[in-house]
Tab-separated table of C-alpha atoms in Angstrom:
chain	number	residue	atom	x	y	z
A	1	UNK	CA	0.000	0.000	0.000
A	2	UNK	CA	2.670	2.144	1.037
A	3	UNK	CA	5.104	1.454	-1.642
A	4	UNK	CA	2.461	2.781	-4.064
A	5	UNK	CA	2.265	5.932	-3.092
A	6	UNK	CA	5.523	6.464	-2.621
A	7	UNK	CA	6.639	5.207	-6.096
A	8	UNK	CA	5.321	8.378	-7.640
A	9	UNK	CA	8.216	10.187	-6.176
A	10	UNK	CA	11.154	8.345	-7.434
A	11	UNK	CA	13.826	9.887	-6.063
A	12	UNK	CA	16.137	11.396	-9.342
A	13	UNK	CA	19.636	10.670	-7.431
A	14	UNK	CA	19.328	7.220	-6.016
A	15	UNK	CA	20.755	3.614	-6.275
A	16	UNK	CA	19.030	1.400	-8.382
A	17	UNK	CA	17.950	-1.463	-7.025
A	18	UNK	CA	15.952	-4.482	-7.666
A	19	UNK	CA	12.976	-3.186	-6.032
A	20	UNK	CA	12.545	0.209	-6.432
A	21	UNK	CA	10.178	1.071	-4.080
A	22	UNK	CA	12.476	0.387	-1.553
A	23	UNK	CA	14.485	2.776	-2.242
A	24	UNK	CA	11.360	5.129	-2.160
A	25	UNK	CA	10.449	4.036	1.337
A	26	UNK	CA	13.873	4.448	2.566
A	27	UNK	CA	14.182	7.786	0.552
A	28	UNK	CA	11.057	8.389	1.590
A	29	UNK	CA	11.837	8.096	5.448
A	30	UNK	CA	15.324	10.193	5.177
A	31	UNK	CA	13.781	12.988	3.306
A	32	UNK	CA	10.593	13.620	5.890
A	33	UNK	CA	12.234	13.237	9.453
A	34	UNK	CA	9.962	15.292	11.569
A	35	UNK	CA	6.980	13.820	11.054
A	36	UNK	CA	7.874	10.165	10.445
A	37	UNK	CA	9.879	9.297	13.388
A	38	UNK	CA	6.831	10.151	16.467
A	39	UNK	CA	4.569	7.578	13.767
A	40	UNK	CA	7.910	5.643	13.527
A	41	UNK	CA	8.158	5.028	17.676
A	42	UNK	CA	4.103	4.284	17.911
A	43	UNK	CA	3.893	1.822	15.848
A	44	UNK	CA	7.023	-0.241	16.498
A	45	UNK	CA	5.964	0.558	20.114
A	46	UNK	CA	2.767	-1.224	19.281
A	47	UNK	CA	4.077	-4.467	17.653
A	48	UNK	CA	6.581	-4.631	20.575
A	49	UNK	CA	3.708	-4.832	23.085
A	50	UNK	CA	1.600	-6.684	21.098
A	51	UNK	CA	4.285	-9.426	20.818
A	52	UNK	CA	4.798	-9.277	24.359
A	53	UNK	CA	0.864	-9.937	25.100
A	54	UNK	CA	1.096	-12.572	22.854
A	55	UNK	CA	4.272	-14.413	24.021
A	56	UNK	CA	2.223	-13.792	27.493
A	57	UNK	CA	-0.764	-15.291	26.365
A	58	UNK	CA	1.083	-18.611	25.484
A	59	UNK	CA	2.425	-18.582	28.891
A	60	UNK	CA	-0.936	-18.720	30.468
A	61	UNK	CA	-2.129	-21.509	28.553
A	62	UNK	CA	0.737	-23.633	28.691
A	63	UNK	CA	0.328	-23.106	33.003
A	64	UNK	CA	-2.894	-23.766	32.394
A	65	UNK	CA	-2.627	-27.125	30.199
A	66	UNK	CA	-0.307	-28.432	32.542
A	67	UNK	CA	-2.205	-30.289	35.234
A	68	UNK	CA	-3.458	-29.209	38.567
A	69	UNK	CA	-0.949	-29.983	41.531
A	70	UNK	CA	-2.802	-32.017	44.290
A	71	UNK	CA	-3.505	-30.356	47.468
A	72	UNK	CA	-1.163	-32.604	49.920
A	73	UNK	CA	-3.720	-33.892	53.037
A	74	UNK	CA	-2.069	-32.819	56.101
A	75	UNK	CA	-3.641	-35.587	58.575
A	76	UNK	CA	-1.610	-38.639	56.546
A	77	UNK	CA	1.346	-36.894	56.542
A	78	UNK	CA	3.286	-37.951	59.916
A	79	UNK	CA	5.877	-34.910	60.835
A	80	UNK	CA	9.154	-35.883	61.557
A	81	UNK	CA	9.325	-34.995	64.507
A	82	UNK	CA	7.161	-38.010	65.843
A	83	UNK	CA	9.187	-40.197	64.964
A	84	UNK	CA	12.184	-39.512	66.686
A	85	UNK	CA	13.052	-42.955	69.242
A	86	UNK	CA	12.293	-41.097	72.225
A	87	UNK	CA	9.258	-40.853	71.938
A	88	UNK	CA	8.735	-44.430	72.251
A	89	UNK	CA	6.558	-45.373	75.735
A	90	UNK	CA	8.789	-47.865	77.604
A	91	UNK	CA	5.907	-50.206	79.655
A	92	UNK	CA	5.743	-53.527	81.207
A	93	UNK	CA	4.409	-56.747	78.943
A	94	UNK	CA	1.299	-57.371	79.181
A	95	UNK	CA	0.500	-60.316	81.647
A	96	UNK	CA	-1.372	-63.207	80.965
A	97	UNK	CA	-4.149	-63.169	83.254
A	98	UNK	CA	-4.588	-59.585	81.879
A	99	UNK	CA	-4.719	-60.543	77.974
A	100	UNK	CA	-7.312	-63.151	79.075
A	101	UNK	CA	-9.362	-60.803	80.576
A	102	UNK	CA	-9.100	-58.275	77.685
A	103	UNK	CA	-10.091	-61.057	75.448
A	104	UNK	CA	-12.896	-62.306	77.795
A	105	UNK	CA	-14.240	-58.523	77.825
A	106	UNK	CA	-14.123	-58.117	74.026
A	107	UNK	CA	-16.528	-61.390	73.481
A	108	UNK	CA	-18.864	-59.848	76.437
A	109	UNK	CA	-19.221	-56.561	74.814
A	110	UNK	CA	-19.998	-58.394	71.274
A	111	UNK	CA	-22.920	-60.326	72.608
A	112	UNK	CA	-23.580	-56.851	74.732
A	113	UNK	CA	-23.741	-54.714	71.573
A	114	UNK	CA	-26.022	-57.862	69.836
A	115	UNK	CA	-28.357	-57.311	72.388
A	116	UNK	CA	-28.430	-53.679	71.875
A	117	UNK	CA	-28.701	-53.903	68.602
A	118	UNK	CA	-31.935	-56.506	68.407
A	119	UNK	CA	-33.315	-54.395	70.723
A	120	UNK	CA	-33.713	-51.163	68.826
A	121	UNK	CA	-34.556	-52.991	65.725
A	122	UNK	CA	-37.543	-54.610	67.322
A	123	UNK	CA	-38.215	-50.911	68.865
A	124	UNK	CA	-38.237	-49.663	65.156
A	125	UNK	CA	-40.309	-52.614	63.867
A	126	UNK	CA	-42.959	-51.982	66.721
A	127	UNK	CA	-42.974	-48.130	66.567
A	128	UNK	CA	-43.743	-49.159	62.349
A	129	UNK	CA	-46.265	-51.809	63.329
A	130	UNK	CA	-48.338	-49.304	65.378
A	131	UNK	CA	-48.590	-47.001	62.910
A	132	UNK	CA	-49.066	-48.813	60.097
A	133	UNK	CA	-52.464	-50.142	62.141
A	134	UNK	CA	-53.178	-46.266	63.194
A	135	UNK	CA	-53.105	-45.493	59.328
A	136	UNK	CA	-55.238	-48.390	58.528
A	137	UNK	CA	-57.696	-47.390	60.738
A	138	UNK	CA	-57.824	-43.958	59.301
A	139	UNK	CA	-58.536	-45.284	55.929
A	140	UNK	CA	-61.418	-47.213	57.007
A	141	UNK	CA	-62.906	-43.780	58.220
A	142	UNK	CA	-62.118	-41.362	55.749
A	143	UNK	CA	-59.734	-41.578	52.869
A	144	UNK	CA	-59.315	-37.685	52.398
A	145	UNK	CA	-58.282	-37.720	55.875
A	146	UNK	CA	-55.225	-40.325	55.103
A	147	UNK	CA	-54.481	-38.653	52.029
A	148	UNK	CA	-53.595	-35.729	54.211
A	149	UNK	CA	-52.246	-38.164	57.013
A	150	UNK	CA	-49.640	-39.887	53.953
A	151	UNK	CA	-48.537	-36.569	52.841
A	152	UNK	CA	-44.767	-35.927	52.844
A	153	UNK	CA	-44.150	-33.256	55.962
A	154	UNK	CA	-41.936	-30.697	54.481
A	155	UNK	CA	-41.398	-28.793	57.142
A	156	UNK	CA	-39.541	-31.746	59.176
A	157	UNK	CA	-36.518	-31.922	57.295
A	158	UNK	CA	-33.382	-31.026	57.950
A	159	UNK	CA	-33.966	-31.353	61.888
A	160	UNK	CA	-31.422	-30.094	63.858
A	161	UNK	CA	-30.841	-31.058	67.592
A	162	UNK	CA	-28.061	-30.633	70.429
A	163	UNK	CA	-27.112	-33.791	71.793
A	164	UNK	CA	-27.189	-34.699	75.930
A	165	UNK	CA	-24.347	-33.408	77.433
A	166	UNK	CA	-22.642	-35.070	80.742
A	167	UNK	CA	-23.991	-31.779	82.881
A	168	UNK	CA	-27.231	-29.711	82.783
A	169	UNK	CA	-26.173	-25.937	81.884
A	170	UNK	CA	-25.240	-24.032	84.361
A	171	UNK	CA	-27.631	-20.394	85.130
A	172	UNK	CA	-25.305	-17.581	84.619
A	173	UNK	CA	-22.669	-19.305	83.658
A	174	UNK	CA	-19.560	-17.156	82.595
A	175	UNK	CA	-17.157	-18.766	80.197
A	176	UNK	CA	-13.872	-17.464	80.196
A	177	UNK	CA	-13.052	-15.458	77.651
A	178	UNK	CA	-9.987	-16.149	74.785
A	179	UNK	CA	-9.203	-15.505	71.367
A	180	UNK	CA	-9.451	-18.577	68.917
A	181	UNK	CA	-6.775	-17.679	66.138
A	182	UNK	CA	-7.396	-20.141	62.978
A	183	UNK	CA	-4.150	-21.319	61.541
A	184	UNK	CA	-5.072	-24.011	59.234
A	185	UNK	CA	-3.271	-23.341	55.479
A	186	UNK	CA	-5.799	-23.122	52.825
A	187	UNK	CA	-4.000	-24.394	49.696
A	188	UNK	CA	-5.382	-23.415	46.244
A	189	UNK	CA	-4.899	-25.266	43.021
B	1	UNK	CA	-74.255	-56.935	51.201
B	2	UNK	CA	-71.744	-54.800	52.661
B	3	UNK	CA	-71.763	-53.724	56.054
B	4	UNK	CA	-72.942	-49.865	56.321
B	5	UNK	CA	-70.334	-47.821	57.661
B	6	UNK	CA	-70.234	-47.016	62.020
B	7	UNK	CA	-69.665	-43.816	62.621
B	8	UNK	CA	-66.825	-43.222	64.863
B	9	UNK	CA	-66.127	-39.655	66.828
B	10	UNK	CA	-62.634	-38.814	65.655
B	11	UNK	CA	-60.279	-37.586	68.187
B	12	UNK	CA	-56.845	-36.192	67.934
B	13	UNK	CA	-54.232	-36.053	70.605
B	14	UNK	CA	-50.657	-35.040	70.978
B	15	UNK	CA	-48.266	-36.961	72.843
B	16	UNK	CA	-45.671	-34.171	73.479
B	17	UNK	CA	-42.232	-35.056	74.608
B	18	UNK	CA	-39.457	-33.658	76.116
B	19	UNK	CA	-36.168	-34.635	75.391
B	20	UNK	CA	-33.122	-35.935	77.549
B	21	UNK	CA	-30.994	-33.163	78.612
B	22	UNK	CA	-28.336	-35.516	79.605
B	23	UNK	CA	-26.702	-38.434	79.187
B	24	UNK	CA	-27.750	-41.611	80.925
B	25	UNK	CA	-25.484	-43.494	83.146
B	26	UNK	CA	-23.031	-46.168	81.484
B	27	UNK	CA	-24.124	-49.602	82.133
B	28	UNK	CA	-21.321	-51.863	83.866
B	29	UNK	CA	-20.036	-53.232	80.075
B	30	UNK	CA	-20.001	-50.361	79.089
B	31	UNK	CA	-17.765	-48.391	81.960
B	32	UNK	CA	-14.994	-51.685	81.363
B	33	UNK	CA	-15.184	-51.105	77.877
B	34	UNK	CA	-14.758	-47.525	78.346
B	35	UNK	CA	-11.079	-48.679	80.524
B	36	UNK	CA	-10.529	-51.082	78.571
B	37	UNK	CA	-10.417	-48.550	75.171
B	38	UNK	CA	-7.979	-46.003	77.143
B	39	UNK	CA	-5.763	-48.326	78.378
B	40	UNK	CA	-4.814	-49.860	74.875
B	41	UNK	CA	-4.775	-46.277	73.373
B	42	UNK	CA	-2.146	-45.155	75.979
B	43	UNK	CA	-0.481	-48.495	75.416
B	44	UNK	CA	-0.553	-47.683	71.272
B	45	UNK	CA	0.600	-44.243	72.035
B	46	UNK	CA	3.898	-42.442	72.001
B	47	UNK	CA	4.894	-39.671	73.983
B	48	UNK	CA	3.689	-35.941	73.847
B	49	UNK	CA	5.553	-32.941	74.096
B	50	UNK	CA	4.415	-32.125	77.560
B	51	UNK	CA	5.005	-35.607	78.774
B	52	UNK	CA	8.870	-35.632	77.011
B	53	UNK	CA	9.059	-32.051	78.824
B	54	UNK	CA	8.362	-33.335	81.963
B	55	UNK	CA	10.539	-36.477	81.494
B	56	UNK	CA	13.094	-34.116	81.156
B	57	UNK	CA	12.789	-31.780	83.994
B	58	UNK	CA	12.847	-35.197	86.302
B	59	UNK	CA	16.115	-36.234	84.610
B	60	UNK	CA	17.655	-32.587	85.671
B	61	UNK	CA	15.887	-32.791	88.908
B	62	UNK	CA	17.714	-36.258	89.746
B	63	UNK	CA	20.616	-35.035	88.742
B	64	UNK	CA	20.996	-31.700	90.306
B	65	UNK	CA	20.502	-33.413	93.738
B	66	UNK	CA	22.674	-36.881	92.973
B	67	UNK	CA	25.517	-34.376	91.669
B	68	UNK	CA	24.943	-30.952	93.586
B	69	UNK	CA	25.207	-28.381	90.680
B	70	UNK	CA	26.378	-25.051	91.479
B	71	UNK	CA	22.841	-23.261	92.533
B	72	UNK	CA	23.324	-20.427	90.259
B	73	UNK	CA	22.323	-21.581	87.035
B	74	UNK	CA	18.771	-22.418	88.516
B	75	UNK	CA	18.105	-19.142	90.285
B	76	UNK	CA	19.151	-17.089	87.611
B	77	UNK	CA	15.769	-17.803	85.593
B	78	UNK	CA	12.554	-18.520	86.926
B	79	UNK	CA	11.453	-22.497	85.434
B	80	UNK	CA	8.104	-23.118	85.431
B	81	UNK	CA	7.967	-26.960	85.607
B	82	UNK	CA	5.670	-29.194	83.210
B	83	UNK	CA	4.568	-31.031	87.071
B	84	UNK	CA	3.562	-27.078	88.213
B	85	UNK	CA	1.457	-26.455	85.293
B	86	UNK	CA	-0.422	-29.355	85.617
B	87	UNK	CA	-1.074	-28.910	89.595
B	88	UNK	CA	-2.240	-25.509	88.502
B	89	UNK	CA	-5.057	-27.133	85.870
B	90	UNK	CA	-5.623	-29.785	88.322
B	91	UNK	CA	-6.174	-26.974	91.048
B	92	UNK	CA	-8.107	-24.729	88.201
B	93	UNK	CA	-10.465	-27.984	87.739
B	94	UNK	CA	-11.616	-28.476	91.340
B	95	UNK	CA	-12.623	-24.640	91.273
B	96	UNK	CA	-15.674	-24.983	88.574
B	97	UNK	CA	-18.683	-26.951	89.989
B	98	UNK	CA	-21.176	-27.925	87.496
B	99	UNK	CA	-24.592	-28.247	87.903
B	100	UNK	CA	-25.914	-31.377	89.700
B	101	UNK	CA	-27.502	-34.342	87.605
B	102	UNK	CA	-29.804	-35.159	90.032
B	103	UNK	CA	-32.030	-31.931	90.137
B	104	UNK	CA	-34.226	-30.505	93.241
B	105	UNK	CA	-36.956	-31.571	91.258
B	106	UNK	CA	-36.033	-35.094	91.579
B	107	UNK	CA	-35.361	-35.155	95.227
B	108	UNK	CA	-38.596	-33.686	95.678
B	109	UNK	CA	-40.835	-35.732	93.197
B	110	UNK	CA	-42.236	-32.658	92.006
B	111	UNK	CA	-44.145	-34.277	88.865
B	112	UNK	CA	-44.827	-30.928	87.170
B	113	UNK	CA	-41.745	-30.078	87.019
B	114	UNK	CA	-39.610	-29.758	83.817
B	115	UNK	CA	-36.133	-30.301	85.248
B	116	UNK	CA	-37.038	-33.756	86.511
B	117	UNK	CA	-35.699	-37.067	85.020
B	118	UNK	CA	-32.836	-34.985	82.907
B	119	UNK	CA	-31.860	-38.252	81.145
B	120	UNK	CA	-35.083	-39.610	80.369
B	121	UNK	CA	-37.943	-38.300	77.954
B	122	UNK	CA	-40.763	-36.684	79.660
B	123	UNK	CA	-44.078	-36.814	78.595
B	124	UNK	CA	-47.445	-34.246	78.943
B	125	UNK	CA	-50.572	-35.475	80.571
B	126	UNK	CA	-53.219	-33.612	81.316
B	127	UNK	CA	-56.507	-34.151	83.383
B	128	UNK	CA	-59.667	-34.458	81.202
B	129	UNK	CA	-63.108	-35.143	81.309
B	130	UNK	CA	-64.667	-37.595	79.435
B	131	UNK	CA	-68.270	-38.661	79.946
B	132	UNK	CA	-68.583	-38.162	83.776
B	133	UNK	CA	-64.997	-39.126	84.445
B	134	UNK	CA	-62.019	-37.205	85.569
B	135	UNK	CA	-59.052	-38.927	83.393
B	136	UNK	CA	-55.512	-38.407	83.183
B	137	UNK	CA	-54.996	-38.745	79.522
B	138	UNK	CA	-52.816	-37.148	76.777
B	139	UNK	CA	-54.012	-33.909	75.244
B	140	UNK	CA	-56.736	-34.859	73.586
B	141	UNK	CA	-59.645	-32.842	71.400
B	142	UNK	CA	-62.526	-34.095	68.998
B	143	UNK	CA	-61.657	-33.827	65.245
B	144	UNK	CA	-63.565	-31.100	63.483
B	145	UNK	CA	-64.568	-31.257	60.113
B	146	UNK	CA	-62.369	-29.753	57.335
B	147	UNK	CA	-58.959	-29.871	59.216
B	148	UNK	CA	-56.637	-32.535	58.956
B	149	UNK	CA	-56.175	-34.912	61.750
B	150	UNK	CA	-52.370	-33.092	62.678
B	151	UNK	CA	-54.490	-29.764	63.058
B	152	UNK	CA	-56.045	-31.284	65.818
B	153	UNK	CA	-53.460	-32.486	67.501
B	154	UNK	CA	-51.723	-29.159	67.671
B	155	UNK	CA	-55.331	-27.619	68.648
B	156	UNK	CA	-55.188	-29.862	71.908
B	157	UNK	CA	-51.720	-28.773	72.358
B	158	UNK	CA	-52.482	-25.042	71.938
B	159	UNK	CA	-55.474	-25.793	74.055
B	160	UNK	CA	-53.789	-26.811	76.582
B	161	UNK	CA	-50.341	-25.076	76.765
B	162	UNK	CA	-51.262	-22.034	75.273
B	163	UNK	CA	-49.913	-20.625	71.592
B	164	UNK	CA	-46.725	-19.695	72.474
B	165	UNK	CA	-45.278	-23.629	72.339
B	166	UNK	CA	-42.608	-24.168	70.056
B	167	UNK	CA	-42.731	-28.123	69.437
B	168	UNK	CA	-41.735	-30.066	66.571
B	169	UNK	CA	-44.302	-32.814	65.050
B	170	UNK	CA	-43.266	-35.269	63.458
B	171	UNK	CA	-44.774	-35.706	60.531
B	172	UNK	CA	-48.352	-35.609	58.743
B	173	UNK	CA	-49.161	-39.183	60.052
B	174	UNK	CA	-50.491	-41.009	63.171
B	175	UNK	CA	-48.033	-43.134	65.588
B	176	UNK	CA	-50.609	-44.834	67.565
B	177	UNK	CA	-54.662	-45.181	67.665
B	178	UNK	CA	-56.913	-45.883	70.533
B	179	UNK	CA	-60.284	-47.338	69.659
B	180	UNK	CA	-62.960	-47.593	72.543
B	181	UNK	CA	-66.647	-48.330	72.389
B	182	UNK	CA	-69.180	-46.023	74.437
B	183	UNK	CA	-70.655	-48.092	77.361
B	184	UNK	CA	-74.362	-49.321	76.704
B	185	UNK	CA	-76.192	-47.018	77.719
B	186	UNK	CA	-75.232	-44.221	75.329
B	187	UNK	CA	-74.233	-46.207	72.596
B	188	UNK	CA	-76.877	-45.516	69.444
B	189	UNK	CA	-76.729	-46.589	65.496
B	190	UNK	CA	-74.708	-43.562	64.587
B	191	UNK	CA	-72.527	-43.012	67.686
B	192	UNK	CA	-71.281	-46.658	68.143
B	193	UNK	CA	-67.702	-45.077	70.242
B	194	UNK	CA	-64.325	-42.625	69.328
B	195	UNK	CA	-61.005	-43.576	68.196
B	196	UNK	CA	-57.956	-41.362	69.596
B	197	UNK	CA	-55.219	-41.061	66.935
B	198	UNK	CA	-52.071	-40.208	68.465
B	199	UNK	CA	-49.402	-37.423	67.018
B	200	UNK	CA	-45.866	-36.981	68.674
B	201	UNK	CA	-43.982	-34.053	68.901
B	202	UNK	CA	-40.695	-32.702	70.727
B	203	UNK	CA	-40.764	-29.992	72.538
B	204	UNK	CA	-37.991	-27.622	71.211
B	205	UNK	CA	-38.134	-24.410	73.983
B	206	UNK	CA	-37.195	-25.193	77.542
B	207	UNK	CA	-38.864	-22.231	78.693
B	208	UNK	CA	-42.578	-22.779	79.102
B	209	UNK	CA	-43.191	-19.272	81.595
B	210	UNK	CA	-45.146	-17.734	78.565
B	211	UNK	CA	-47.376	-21.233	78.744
B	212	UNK	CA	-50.980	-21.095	80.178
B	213	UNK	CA	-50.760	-24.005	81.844
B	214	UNK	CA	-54.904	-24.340	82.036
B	215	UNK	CA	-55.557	-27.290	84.109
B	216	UNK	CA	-54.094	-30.386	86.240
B	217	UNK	CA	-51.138	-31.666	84.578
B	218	UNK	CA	-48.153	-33.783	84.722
B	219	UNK	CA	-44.691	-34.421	83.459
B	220	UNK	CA	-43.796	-38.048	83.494
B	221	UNK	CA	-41.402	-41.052	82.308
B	222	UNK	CA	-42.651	-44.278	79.934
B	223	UNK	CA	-42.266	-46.187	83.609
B	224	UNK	CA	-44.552	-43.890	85.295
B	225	UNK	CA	-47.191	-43.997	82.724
B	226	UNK	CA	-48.680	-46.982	84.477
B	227	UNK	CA	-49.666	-44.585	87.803
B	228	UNK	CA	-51.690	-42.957	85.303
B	229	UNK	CA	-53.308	-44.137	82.831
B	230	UNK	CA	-55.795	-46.750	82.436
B	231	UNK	CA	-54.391	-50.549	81.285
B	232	UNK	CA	-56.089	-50.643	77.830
B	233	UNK	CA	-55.022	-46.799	77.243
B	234	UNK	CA	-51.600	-47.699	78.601
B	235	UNK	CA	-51.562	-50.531	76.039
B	236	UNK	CA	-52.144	-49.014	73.315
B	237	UNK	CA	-49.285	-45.916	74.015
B	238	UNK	CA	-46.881	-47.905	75.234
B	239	UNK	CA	-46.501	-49.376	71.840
B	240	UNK	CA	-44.949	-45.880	69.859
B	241	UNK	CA	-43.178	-44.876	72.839
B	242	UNK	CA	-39.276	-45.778	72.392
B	243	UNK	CA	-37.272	-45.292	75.924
């Protein structure tokens, strides 16, 4: 585009050289200084940055290609510390009598925890069985009444509730007071 | 030729309960097992900083006095031992005193009490009339038509403990029914007796000061249901009542 315009001023003193509007440009550039050189530093300004963006641009996708480093779980990860040889507890064997009676309390506590067990699910099958009878009942009265009865309560779900604790709470109880300073490391990926 | 239907009076009544606030003793298999589980996680443990800290101080200790050191070292800074610190948590410890298990309510048998039984579920009963007769009974109120049976239930409950109750039901359905005929001598063609469908709820609030308490009523335990309540009626709720 350039070279067109320019070849209508062919220079009269020049080299000549294979491709003559070269020499136009170049004469072209020597003979109007002032205005050519702020146009001059703007543009080659402007492919130098937009080189730069681009070599940038690569950059960030080849980080982002590359896959994501896993976030390393703290708890299996043993410090050395712990396992320095001192730190080893130093106590008496066990005994014999006392191995027998651990053993002995271990098959106690399995039949114990049986028992349990049978015991709430025969709880749960009875609490079922009475109200599987209540409902039945219902129907035989009214069936718009057990519609409403089988409904799904929304309302119930998610139920929240504190647990027992060991103590009731105390009346005007006044916790200490502290500061609780979090210093878990948050890793991103 | 099928049977034409007997009309049965409808009632609806909430069983409202109040749960443990805490826990209930360990049974004896429990407490060993309890031992048992400490004693092999010590034994599977290693040592902790404190406990290598204060390992440590009794190693200097026995020396210093086998070996008389020169006494300077030791009163130039002031050592707080590991054994010091824990006398002083130990000392820190005795100082709280929590509130007792066993309330005033309990030594007193004071049956309308909330604060009784802490580890047990409590139940509502309330004195009602029905035909001539002064019952203890759970909340109960005859179904109206054009509200579901739950509405009911939390009617009686309203009725009787005022609006301000916070209690959760649980769920749209029935847990339990009790079906009784009316004695002879009222019984007709159309009013042959009532069934009592039963609706459970936990009470969420502690606080029931804003409650109107209207009439007679108790708190009691599944155990103490029996003082109460007739055997058929006692039947019939012991059967959705988990202890």
């Amino acid at each position: 585009l350039s070279c067109v315009s320019s070849s209508s001023w062919l220079p009269q003193a020049g080299p000549s050289r294979g491709s003559h509007w070269q020499t136009s440009l170049l004469a072209a550039r020597a003979s109007l200084p002032a205005r050519a050189q702020p146009k001059k530093k703007k543009k080659v300004d402007v492919k130098k940055e937009q080189a730069q963006k681009d070599r940038m641009k690569k950059k960030i996708r080849k980080l982002e290609k590359a896959a994501p480093e896993m976030i390393p779980i703290e708890d299996f990860i043993t410090p050395l510390k712990y396992s320095e040889s001192n730190r080893v507890r130093n106590l008496p064997p066990l005994s014999f009598e006392e191995t027998e009676r651990r053993v002995l309390l271990m098959k106690k506590w399995c039949l114990f925890k049986q028992n349990q067990d049978k015991a709430e699910k025969a709880a749960i099958q009875a609490l079922v069985e009475a109200q599987q009878e209540a409902l039945k009942e219902l129907r035989l009265e009214s069936e718009e009444l057990y519609q409403a009865a089988i409904r799904r309560d929304e309302g119930l779900f998610p139920f929240e509730r504190d647990g027992p604790d060991y103590t009731p709470p105390l009346p005007g109880y006044d916790p200490p007071e502290g500061k609780c300073v979090d210093i878990t490391k948050v890793y991103t990926q | 030729t099928a049977a034409a239907p007997r009309p049965w009076k409808l009632f609806g009544a909430m069983c409202l309960l109040r749960l443990p606030r805490i826990t209930q003793p360990l049974e004896k298999e429990e407490e060993e097992m309890a031992a048992l589980m400490e004693q092999i996680e010590l034994e599977k443990s290693q040592y902790s900083d404190h406990e290598i800290r204060k390992l440590e101080e009794e190693e200097k200790l026995k020396r210093r006095k086998e070996s008389m050191y020169d006494d300077d070292e030791v009163l130039g800074k002031t050592v707080i031992m590991a054994q010091d610190l824990e006398e002083k948590w130990e000392q820190k410890l005795l100082q709280f005193k929590p509130a007792p298990r066993i309330t005033d309510a309990d030594k007193n048998n004071n049956r309308t009490s909330l604060d009784r039984k802490l580890d047990r579920n409590l139940m509502l009963l309330v004195k009602q009339k029905i035909s001539n007769q002064e019952l203890w009974l759970l909340p109960q109120v005859e179904w109206q038509p054009g509200e579901t049976l739950r509405s009911t239930a939390e009617r009686a409950m309203a009725m009787f403990l005022g609006d301000h109750v916070q209690a959760k039901i649980l769920g749209n359905a029935p847990y339990g029914i009790y079906k009784y005929k009316f004695p002879r001598a009222i019984r007709t063609e159309d009013n042959v007796g009532a069934k009592v469908f039963f609706f459970k709820a936990f009470l969420q609030s502690d606080d029931l000061s804003q409650a109107e308490l209207k009439k007679d009523y108790l708190w009691v335990t599944k155990d103490e249901l029996g003082d109460y309540l007739k055997s058929e009626y006692l039947k019939k709720v012991n059967r959705f009542l988990l202890d």
